[in-house]
Amino acid sequence: MTKSLSEAFDSSSFRKTGYKLIDIISDYLELVKTGKSSFPVLPYKTPSEMYSFWEDDFQNSENSGIEDFFKIIIENSIHLHNPKYLGHQVPPVLPLAALTDFLSSFLNNATGVYEMGSAGIVLERFLIKLLAKIIGMDKDADGFLTSGGTLGNLTALLAVRQIASDNDIWREGINSSNNPTFLISGESHYSVERALHIMGIGNNGIVKVPVNDNHKLDIKTVEKFYNKALDDNKRVVCLVGNACSTSLGLYDPLNELADFCKEQHLWFHVDAAHGAPAVFTKKYKALISGIEKADSVVIDFHKMMMQPALVTAVLFKDSKHSYQAFSQKAAYLWEESEEDWYNLGKRTFECTKDTMSLKVYATIRTYGTKLFEDNVTQLFELGQKFADLIEKRNNFELAAWPESNIVCYRYKEKNDDEEKINDLNKKIRQLLIEEGEFFIVQTEINDKIFFRTCLMNTFTTEKVLISLLDRIEALVSIINPVKQ
Ligand SMILES: *Cc1c(COP(=O)(O)O)cnc(C)c1O
């Protein structure tokens, strides 16, 4: 072994560096969660500035140790534990989950094949069964963890394509006589449409059902589009609903949609990547009632369950369906056998598969699912308070009354035309980002630009939200000084 290899694996220097890293992160956590850190929530650099910054770093790397690197990378990150982080649906990570993930990456047990990751694989099954039970599915339900909601939707829909066809689409491919049609919500996450295109479904097989004035699917419109598709000789196999939608955080009427699918023998897929954890709460559980009737469901742990990315559950009401996304055989990996649940690679995209279950299990083992209930309840309640604050101010308009922790709104002065309002809101957001004090995102709903605030952060208070609205008003008077 060379000297450098032996040094790289030296346990005492690992111990030293490890303690230092934990010290750095703990100090950071203390500062950032109270909003007292000296750096902004988003230390904004343009992409080319960021690139030159790291070019310089690489050139000077000989003069600076790994500890410096740890600190520099923190300084150049967006700070999700900062109470003014109000952006995308990515949470401030639970320290315990991050620690467990670190252990997991060190052990590097992969969960595709049983021998390579037996503990993680069994814990994965344990979590899947627990989650299925909590959402109300019976013990026939089954599934697996995969790398994100995007891949989760693709895997579930691949299974639908195979199950809902008389012929073996996996082997024969799609042709004009067997092309299945999927009804999806006009508010579906882009990954749903992307999955269908990857699957070779094409525009012909994708029917987007527009949402109603409340931005949800309603059964009348679903029926209308379903019948129209049948009139057009389409072979409709599946309906995809949201719990909740990504842009506005609103829940589709799952019970009605599930009943409709049952009557028409359609597969019901629920994209609950964001909103499923409502199920842990007493207060908001009703929003997601009916999810237990879905044939397949996708749930992200790395959103409101505060896990480091990525870990997503794909659940199937009927265990055997969880084996049908890939009807492919890889003889060198698996012995020919029945649907062995412990060789997860048969059911998931990943071959070398990250051990995603450990961090989730450690969280539940330590804090119980009560922690999820506390988090979701607090965040959803804050969503209601924020909507109240917005309603009370002149010149602010909600896109919809929120049901979850996603709140969309815009600044709008009377008599301004839509184009002007859009321009103003885009400018405000750009200035907010560049200032770096707050981080929010924007979305477009019916050609109108709205600010989109995801309350992902357990440290965010009403006071923070008031100061955000104040800051938006102040920016308007900077952008439009004459009018004020
Ligand atoms: C976040 C989200 C996704 C995408 O999940 P990733 O884990 O980011 O791949 C899909 N659908 C919905 C409804 C989401 O909110």
Coordinates of C-alpha atoms and ligand atoms in Angstrom, one line a residue:
M1 CA 0.0 0.0 0.0
T2 CA 1.3 3.4 -0.8
K3 CA 1.9 6.0 1.9
S4 CA -0.9 8.2 0.6
L5 CA -3.4 5.3 0.6
S6 CA -2.4 4.3 4.1
E7 CA -2.7 7.9 5.3
A8 CA -6.1 8.4 3.6
F9 CA -7.5 5.5 5.7
D10 CA -5.8 6.4 9.0
S11 CA -8.3 6.2 11.7
S12 CA -6.8 8.7 14.1
S13 CA -6.8 11.5 11.6
F14 CA -10.3 10.5 10.6
R15 CA -11.3 10.9 14.3
K16 CA -9.7 14.3 14.5
T17 CA -11.2 15.6 11.3
G18 CA -14.6 14.1 12.2
Y19 CA -14.7 15.8 15.6
K20 CA -13.8 19.1 13.9
L21 CA -16.5 18.7 11.3
I22 CA -19.1 18.0 14.0
D23 CA -18.0 21.1 15.9
I24 CA -18.2 23.2 12.8
I25 CA -21.7 22.0 11.9
S26 CA -23.0 22.3 15.5
D27 CA -21.8 25.9 15.8
Y28 CA -23.3 26.6 12.4
L29 CA -26.7 25.0 13.4
E30 CA -26.8 27.2 16.6
L31 CA -26.2 30.4 14.6
V32 CA -28.3 29.7 11.6
K33 CA -31.5 28.4 13.2
T34 CA -31.7 31.6 15.3
G35 CA -31.1 33.7 12.2
K36 CA -28.0 35.2 13.9
S37 CA -25.4 34.0 11.3
S38 CA -23.6 36.8 9.6
F39 CA -24.2 35.4 6.1
P40 CA -27.4 35.9 4.2
V41 CA -29.9 33.0 3.6
L42 CA -28.6 32.8 0.0
P43 CA -25.1 34.1 -0.5
Y44 CA -25.8 35.0 -4.1
K45 CA -23.1 34.7 -6.7
T46 CA -23.8 34.5 -10.4
P47 CA -22.9 31.1 -12.0
S48 CA -19.7 32.5 -13.5
E49 CA -18.7 34.3 -10.3
M50 CA -19.2 31.0 -8.5
Y51 CA -17.1 29.2 -11.1
S52 CA -14.1 31.5 -10.8
F53 CA -14.4 31.3 -7.0
W54 CA -13.8 27.6 -7.1
E55 CA -11.1 27.9 -9.7
D56 CA -9.2 30.2 -7.3
D57 CA -9.9 27.8 -4.5
F58 CA -8.4 24.9 -6.4
Q59 CA -5.4 26.9 -7.2
N60 CA -4.8 27.7 -3.6
S61 CA -5.8 24.4 -2.2
E62 CA -2.3 23.6 -1.1
N63 CA -2.3 26.4 1.4
S64 CA -5.6 25.5 2.9
G65 CA -6.8 22.4 4.8
I66 CA -9.9 20.4 4.7
E67 CA -11.3 22.4 7.7
D68 CA -11.2 25.5 5.6
F69 CA -13.0 23.7 2.8
F70 CA -15.8 22.7 5.2
K71 CA -16.2 26.3 6.3
I72 CA -16.1 27.7 2.7
I73 CA -18.7 25.2 1.5
I74 CA -21.0 26.2 4.3
E75 CA -20.5 29.9 3.5
N76 CA -21.4 29.2 -0.2
S77 CA -24.5 27.3 0.5
I78 CA -28.1 28.2 0.8
H79 CA -29.1 28.0 4.4
L80 CA -32.1 25.8 4.9
H81 CA -32.1 26.1 8.7
N82 CA -32.4 29.9 8.5
P83 CA -35.9 31.0 9.5
K84 CA -36.0 33.2 6.4
Y85 CA -35.5 30.3 4.0
L86 CA -39.0 30.1 2.5
G87 CA -38.2 28.7 -0.9
H88 CA -38.5 25.3 -2.5
Q89 CA -39.9 22.2 -0.8
V90 CA -36.5 21.1 0.6
P91 CA -36.4 21.0 4.4
P92 CA -33.9 21.9 7.1
V93 CA -32.5 18.4 7.8
L94 CA -32.9 16.7 11.2
P95 CA -29.4 16.5 12.7
L96 CA -29.9 12.9 13.7
A97 CA -31.0 11.9 10.2
A98 CA -27.9 13.6 8.8
L99 CA -25.7 11.7 11.2
T100 CA -27.3 8.4 10.4
D101 CA -26.8 9.1 6.7
F102 CA -23.2 9.7 7.4
L103 CA -22.9 6.3 9.0
S104 CA -24.8 4.8 6.1
S105 CA -22.4 6.4 3.5
F106 CA -19.4 5.1 5.5
L107 CA -20.7 1.5 5.6
N108 CA -21.7 1.8 1.9
N109 CA -24.0 -1.2 2.1
A110 CA -26.0 -1.2 -1.0
T111 CA -29.6 -2.3 -1.0
G112 CA -30.1 -3.8 -4.5
V113 CA -29.1 -7.3 -3.6
Y114 CA -29.8 -9.0 -0.2
E115 CA -26.3 -10.0 0.8
M116 CA -25.0 -6.5 0.2
G117 CA -27.3 -4.7 2.6
S118 CA -29.4 -7.0 4.6
A119 CA -30.1 -4.7 7.6
G120 CA -31.0 -1.8 5.4
I121 CA -33.2 -3.9 3.1
V122 CA -35.2 -5.4 6.0
L123 CA -35.6 -1.9 7.5
E124 CA -36.8 -0.7 4.2
R125 CA -39.5 -3.3 4.2
F126 CA -40.4 -2.5 7.8
L127 CA -40.8 1.2 6.9
I128 CA -42.8 0.5 3.8
K129 CA -45.2 -1.8 5.8
L130 CA -45.5 0.9 8.5
L131 CA -46.2 3.7 6.1
A132 CA -48.8 1.6 4.2
K133 CA -50.5 0.9 7.4
I134 CA -50.5 4.5 8.5
I135 CA -52.0 5.7 5.3
G136 CA -54.7 3.0 5.7
M137 CA -53.8 0.4 3.1
D138 CA -54.2 -3.2 4.2
K139 CA -51.4 -5.8 4.7
D140 CA -51.3 -6.8 1.0
A141 CA -49.7 -3.4 0.3
D142 CA -46.1 -3.4 -0.6
G143 CA -43.4 -1.2 -2.2
F144 CA -39.9 0.1 -1.9
L145 CA -37.8 3.2 -1.5
T146 CA -36.2 5.0 -4.4
S147 CA -34.2 8.1 -5.2
G148 CA -36.8 10.8 -5.3
G149 CA -40.4 11.5 -6.3
T150 CA -39.5 11.9 -9.9
L151 CA -38.1 8.4 -10.2
G152 CA -40.9 7.2 -7.9
N153 CA -43.6 8.4 -10.4
L154 CA -41.7 6.9 -13.3
T155 CA -41.4 3.5 -11.6
A156 CA -45.1 3.4 -10.6
L157 CA -46.3 4.5 -14.0
L158 CA -44.1 1.9 -15.7
A159 CA -45.8 -0.7 -13.6
V160 CA -49.2 0.6 -14.7
R161 CA -48.1 0.5 -18.4
Q162 CA -47.3 -3.2 -18.0
I163 CA -50.2 -4.2 -15.7
A164 CA -52.9 -2.4 -17.7
S165 CA -52.0 -4.0 -21.0
D166 CA -53.0 -7.4 -22.4
N167 CA -49.8 -7.8 -24.3
D168 CA -46.3 -7.7 -22.8
I169 CA -45.4 -4.0 -23.5
W170 CA -42.0 -4.5 -21.8
R171 CA -40.9 -6.9 -24.5
E172 CA -43.0 -5.9 -27.5
G173 CA -42.7 -2.1 -27.1
I174 CA -45.5 0.4 -27.7
N175 CA -47.3 0.5 -31.0
S176 CA -50.4 2.3 -32.2
S177 CA -52.7 -0.6 -31.3
N178 CA -51.6 -1.0 -27.7
N179 CA -50.7 2.6 -26.7
P180 CA -52.2 3.3 -23.3
T181 CA -53.6 6.7 -22.3
F182 CA -53.1 8.4 -19.0
L183 CA -55.4 11.1 -17.6
I184 CA -53.2 13.5 -15.6
S185 CA -54.0 16.6 -13.6
G186 CA -53.3 19.9 -15.3
E187 CA -51.5 20.6 -12.0
S188 CA -49.4 17.4 -12.1
H189 CA -45.7 17.8 -11.2
Y190 CA -43.6 18.0 -14.4
S191 CA -42.1 14.6 -13.5
V192 CA -45.4 12.9 -14.3
E193 CA -45.5 14.1 -17.9
R194 CA -41.8 13.5 -18.3
A195 CA -42.2 9.9 -17.0
L196 CA -44.9 9.3 -19.6
H197 CA -42.7 10.6 -22.4
I198 CA -39.8 8.5 -21.2
M199 CA -42.1 5.5 -21.3
G200 CA -42.9 6.2 -25.0
I201 CA -46.5 7.1 -24.3
G202 CA -46.3 10.3 -26.4
N203 CA -48.7 13.2 -26.7
N204 CA -51.4 11.0 -28.0
G205 CA -51.5 9.0 -24.7
I206 CA -51.4 12.0 -22.3
V207 CA -54.7 13.7 -21.5
K208 CA -54.3 16.7 -19.3
V209 CA -57.4 17.3 -17.3
P210 CA -57.7 21.0 -16.4
V211 CA -58.2 21.9 -12.8
N212 CA -61.3 23.9 -11.7
D213 CA -61.4 27.5 -10.4
N214 CA -60.2 26.1 -7.0
H215 CA -57.2 24.7 -8.8
K216 CA -58.2 21.1 -8.1
L217 CA -59.4 18.2 -10.3
D218 CA -63.2 17.8 -10.1
I219 CA -65.0 14.7 -11.0
K220 CA -67.3 16.3 -13.6
T221 CA -64.3 17.5 -15.7
V222 CA -62.5 14.2 -15.2
E223 CA -65.6 12.4 -16.5
K224 CA -65.9 14.7 -19.5
F225 CA -62.3 14.2 -20.5
Y226 CA -62.5 10.5 -19.9
N227 CA -65.5 10.1 -22.2
K228 CA -64.0 12.3 -24.8
A229 CA -60.9 10.1 -24.8
L230 CA -63.1 7.0 -25.2
D231 CA -64.9 8.7 -28.1
D232 CA -61.4 9.2 -29.6
N233 CA -60.8 5.5 -29.3
K234 CA -58.1 5.9 -26.7
R235 CA -57.3 3.1 -24.4
V236 CA -57.5 4.9 -21.0
V237 CA -55.8 3.1 -18.2
C238 CA -54.9 5.5 -15.4
L239 CA -55.8 8.7 -13.6
V240 CA -53.0 10.6 -11.8
G241 CA -54.1 12.9 -8.9
N242 CA -52.2 15.2 -6.5
A243 CA -52.0 15.2 -2.7
C244 CA -51.0 18.0 -2.8
S245 CA -50.2 19.9 -5.9
T246 CA -46.7 21.3 -6.2
S247 CA -47.3 24.8 -7.1
L248 CA -50.3 25.7 -4.8
G249 CA -50.2 22.9 -2.3
L250 CA -53.8 21.9 -2.8
Y251 CA -55.3 18.4 -2.3
D252 CA -57.4 16.8 -5.0
P253 CA -60.7 15.1 -3.8
L254 CA -59.1 11.7 -3.5
N255 CA -62.2 9.8 -2.4
E256 CA -64.3 10.8 -5.4
L257 CA -61.5 10.2 -7.8
A258 CA -60.8 6.8 -6.3
D259 CA -64.4 5.8 -6.6
F260 CA -64.6 7.0 -10.2
C261 CA -61.5 5.0 -11.0
K262 CA -62.9 1.9 -9.4
E263 CA -66.1 2.1 -11.4
Q264 CA -64.3 2.6 -14.7
H265 CA -61.6 0.0 -13.9
L266 CA -58.9 2.7 -14.1
W267 CA -55.6 2.6 -12.1
F268 CA -55.5 5.4 -9.6
H269 CA -52.0 6.9 -9.0
V270 CA -51.7 9.5 -6.3
D271 CA -48.6 11.8 -6.4
A272 CA -48.4 12.5 -2.7
A273 CA -44.7 13.4 -2.8
H274 CA -45.2 16.5 -0.8
G275 CA -48.5 16.2 1.0
A276 CA -48.7 12.7 2.4
P277 CA -47.3 13.5 5.8
A278 CA -50.6 15.2 6.6
V279 CA -51.6 11.6 7.4
F280 CA -49.5 11.7 10.6
T281 CA -51.6 14.6 12.0
K282 CA -55.0 14.6 13.8
K283 CA -55.7 18.1 12.5
Y284 CA -55.0 17.7 8.8
K285 CA -55.5 14.0 8.2
A286 CA -58.9 14.6 6.5
L287 CA -57.2 16.4 3.6
I288 CA -55.7 13.1 2.4
S289 CA -58.7 10.8 3.1
G290 CA -59.1 8.4 0.2
I291 CA -55.4 7.9 -0.4
E292 CA -55.8 4.4 0.9
K293 CA -57.9 3.6 -2.1
A294 CA -55.1 4.4 -4.5
D295 CA -53.5 1.6 -6.5
S296 CA -50.1 3.3 -6.2
V297 CA -48.8 6.3 -4.2
V298 CA -45.5 8.2 -4.1
I299 CA -44.3 9.8 -0.9
D300 CA -41.1 11.9 -0.3
F301 CA -39.4 11.6 3.1
H302 CA -37.1 14.5 2.1
K303 CA -39.8 17.1 2.2
M304 CA -41.9 17.5 5.3
M305 CA -40.3 14.5 7.1
M306 CA -37.0 16.4 7.2
Q307 CA -34.8 13.7 5.8
P308 CA -31.7 14.5 3.7
A309 CA -32.3 14.0 0.0
L310 CA -33.2 11.6 -1.5
V311 CA -35.6 9.1 0.0
T312 CA -39.0 8.3 -1.5
A313 CA -41.5 5.6 -0.9
V314 CA -43.5 4.0 -3.8
L315 CA -46.4 2.0 -2.4
F316 CA -48.7 -0.4 -4.3
K317 CA -52.0 -1.5 -2.8
D318 CA -51.4 -5.0 -4.2
S319 CA -48.0 -6.4 -3.4
K320 CA -47.6 -8.3 -6.7
H321 CA -47.9 -5.0 -8.7
S322 CA -44.7 -3.7 -7.0
Y323 CA -42.8 -6.3 -9.1
Q324 CA -44.0 -5.2 -12.5
A325 CA -42.2 -2.0 -13.4
F326 CA -39.3 -4.0 -14.8
S327 CA -40.0 -7.4 -16.1
Q328 CA -36.3 -7.8 -16.8
K329 CA -34.0 -10.6 -15.7
A330 CA -30.4 -10.2 -14.6
A331 CA -29.4 -13.8 -14.0
Y332 CA -26.0 -12.9 -12.6
L333 CA -27.6 -10.9 -9.7
W334 CA -30.6 -12.9 -8.8
E335 CA -31.5 -16.6 -8.8
E336 CA -34.6 -17.4 -10.7
S337 CA -37.2 -17.3 -8.0
E338 CA -40.6 -16.0 -7.1
E339 CA -41.1 -12.4 -6.2
D340 CA -38.4 -12.2 -3.5
W341 CA -38.9 -9.0 -1.6
Y342 CA -35.4 -8.8 -0.3
N343 CA -33.7 -8.4 -3.7
L344 CA -34.8 -4.8 -4.1
G345 CA -33.0 -4.2 -7.3
K346 CA -35.7 -6.2 -9.1
R347 CA -38.2 -3.5 -8.3
T348 CA -36.1 -0.4 -8.4
F349 CA -34.2 1.6 -10.9
E350 CA -31.1 1.7 -8.9
C351 CA -28.6 -1.2 -9.1
T352 CA -26.1 0.0 -6.5
K353 CA -28.8 1.4 -4.3
D354 CA -28.2 3.8 -1.4
T355 CA -29.3 2.6 2.0
M356 CA -32.1 5.1 2.4
S357 CA -33.9 3.4 5.1
L358 CA -31.4 3.9 8.0
K359 CA -32.0 7.6 8.5
V360 CA -35.8 7.3 8.4
Y361 CA -35.8 4.4 10.7
A362 CA -33.4 6.1 13.1
T363 CA -35.7 9.1 13.2
I364 CA -38.8 7.1 13.9
R365 CA -37.0 4.9 16.4
T366 CA -35.8 7.9 18.3
Y367 CA -38.7 10.4 18.1
G368 CA -41.6 8.4 16.9
T369 CA -43.9 9.6 14.1
K370 CA -45.1 12.2 16.6
L371 CA -42.2 14.4 15.3
F372 CA -43.7 14.4 11.8
E373 CA -47.1 15.3 13.3
D374 CA -45.6 18.2 15.2
N375 CA -43.7 19.5 12.2
V376 CA -46.6 19.2 9.7
T377 CA -49.1 20.7 12.1
Q378 CA -46.9 23.6 12.9
L379 CA -46.1 24.3 9.2
F380 CA -49.7 24.0 8.0
E381 CA -50.9 26.3 10.9
L382 CA -48.3 28.8 9.9
G383 CA -49.6 28.6 6.3
Q384 CA -53.1 29.7 7.6
K385 CA -51.6 32.5 9.6
F386 CA -49.5 33.7 6.6
A387 CA -52.6 33.7 4.4
D388 CA -54.4 35.8 7.0
L389 CA -51.5 38.3 7.0
I390 CA -51.6 38.5 3.2
E391 CA -55.4 39.0 3.1
K392 CA -55.2 41.9 5.6
R393 CA -52.7 43.9 3.5
N394 CA -53.8 46.2 0.7
N395 CA -52.2 45.4 -2.6
F396 CA -51.5 41.7 -1.9
E397 CA -53.5 39.0 -3.5
L398 CA -53.5 35.3 -2.7
A399 CA -53.5 32.9 -5.6
A400 CA -55.7 30.5 -3.5
W401 CA -56.5 30.0 0.1
P402 CA -53.8 27.5 1.2
E403 CA -54.5 24.0 2.5
S404 CA -50.9 23.2 3.3
N405 CA -47.6 24.9 3.9
I406 CA -47.4 26.2 0.4
V407 CA -48.7 29.8 0.0
C408 CA -48.8 31.7 -3.3
Y409 CA -49.5 35.4 -3.6
R410 CA -48.6 38.5 -5.5
Y411 CA -48.3 42.3 -5.1
K412 CA -50.9 44.1 -7.1
E413 CA -51.9 47.7 -7.2
K414 CA -55.4 48.5 -8.4
N415 CA -55.8 49.3 -12.1
D416 CA -52.4 48.0 -13.1
D417 CA -52.5 45.7 -16.1
E418 CA -51.5 42.1 -15.9
E419 CA -48.3 42.5 -17.8
K420 CA -47.2 45.3 -15.5
I421 CA -48.1 43.3 -12.4
N422 CA -46.1 40.3 -13.7
D423 CA -43.1 42.5 -14.4
L424 CA -43.3 44.1 -10.9
N425 CA -43.5 40.8 -9.1
K426 CA -40.6 39.3 -11.1
K427 CA -38.5 42.4 -10.2
I428 CA -39.4 42.2 -6.6
R429 CA -38.3 38.6 -6.4
Q430 CA -35.1 39.2 -8.2
L431 CA -34.2 42.0 -5.8
L432 CA -35.1 39.8 -2.8
I433 CA -32.8 37.0 -4.1
E434 CA -29.9 39.4 -4.6
E435 CA -30.3 41.0 -1.2
G436 CA -30.2 37.5 0.2
E437 CA -32.1 38.2 3.4
F438 CA -35.1 36.1 2.4
F439 CA -35.4 33.3 -0.1
I440 CA -38.7 32.7 -1.8
V441 CA -39.5 31.3 -5.3
Q442 CA -42.0 32.2 -8.0
T443 CA -44.6 30.3 -10.0
E444 CA -46.9 31.0 -12.9
I445 CA -50.6 30.3 -12.6
N446 CA -52.8 31.0 -15.6
D447 CA -50.1 33.4 -17.0
K448 CA -49.9 35.3 -13.8
I449 CA -46.6 35.4 -11.8
F450 CA -47.0 34.7 -8.0
F451 CA -44.5 34.5 -5.2
R452 CA -44.4 30.9 -3.9
T453 CA -43.5 30.5 -0.3
C454 CA -43.0 27.0 1.1
L455 CA -43.0 27.0 4.8
M456 CA -40.6 24.1 5.2
N457 CA -38.8 25.5 8.2
T458 CA -39.7 24.8 11.8
F459 CA -37.8 27.9 12.9
T460 CA -39.9 30.3 10.7
T461 CA -42.3 32.4 12.8
E462 CA -45.2 34.8 12.1
K463 CA -42.8 37.7 12.8
V464 CA -40.5 36.5 10.0
L465 CA -43.4 36.4 7.6
I466 CA -44.5 40.0 8.6
S467 CA -41.0 41.2 7.9
L468 CA -41.1 39.5 4.5
L469 CA -44.3 41.3 3.5
D470 CA -42.8 44.6 4.9
R471 CA -39.7 44.0 2.8
I472 CA -41.8 43.4 -0.4
E473 CA -43.6 46.7 0.2
A474 CA -40.3 48.5 0.7
L475 CA -38.9 47.0 -2.5
V476 CA -42.0 48.3 -4.4
S477 CA -41.2 51.8 -3.4
I478 CA -37.6 51.4 -4.5
I479 CA -38.8 50.0 -7.9
N480 CA -41.6 52.5 -8.4
P481 CA -40.4 55.6 -6.5
V482 CA -42.7 58.1 -8.3
K483 CA -45.9 56.3 -7.5
Q484 CA -45.3 56.0 -3.8
Ligands
LIG1 C1 -41.5 17.4 -5.1 C2 -42.5 16.7 -5.9 C3 -42.1 15.8 -6.9 C4 -40.7 15.5 -7.3 O1 -40.1 14.8 -6.3 P1 -38.5 14.8 -6.2 O2 -38.2 14.0 -5.0 O3 -38.0 16.2 -6.1 O4 -38.0 14.1 -7.4 C5 -43.1 15.1 -7.6 N1 -44.4 15.4 -7.3 C6 -44.8 16.3 -6.4 C7 -46.3 16.5 -6.2 C8 -43.9 17.0 -5.7 O5 -44.3 17.9 -4.8

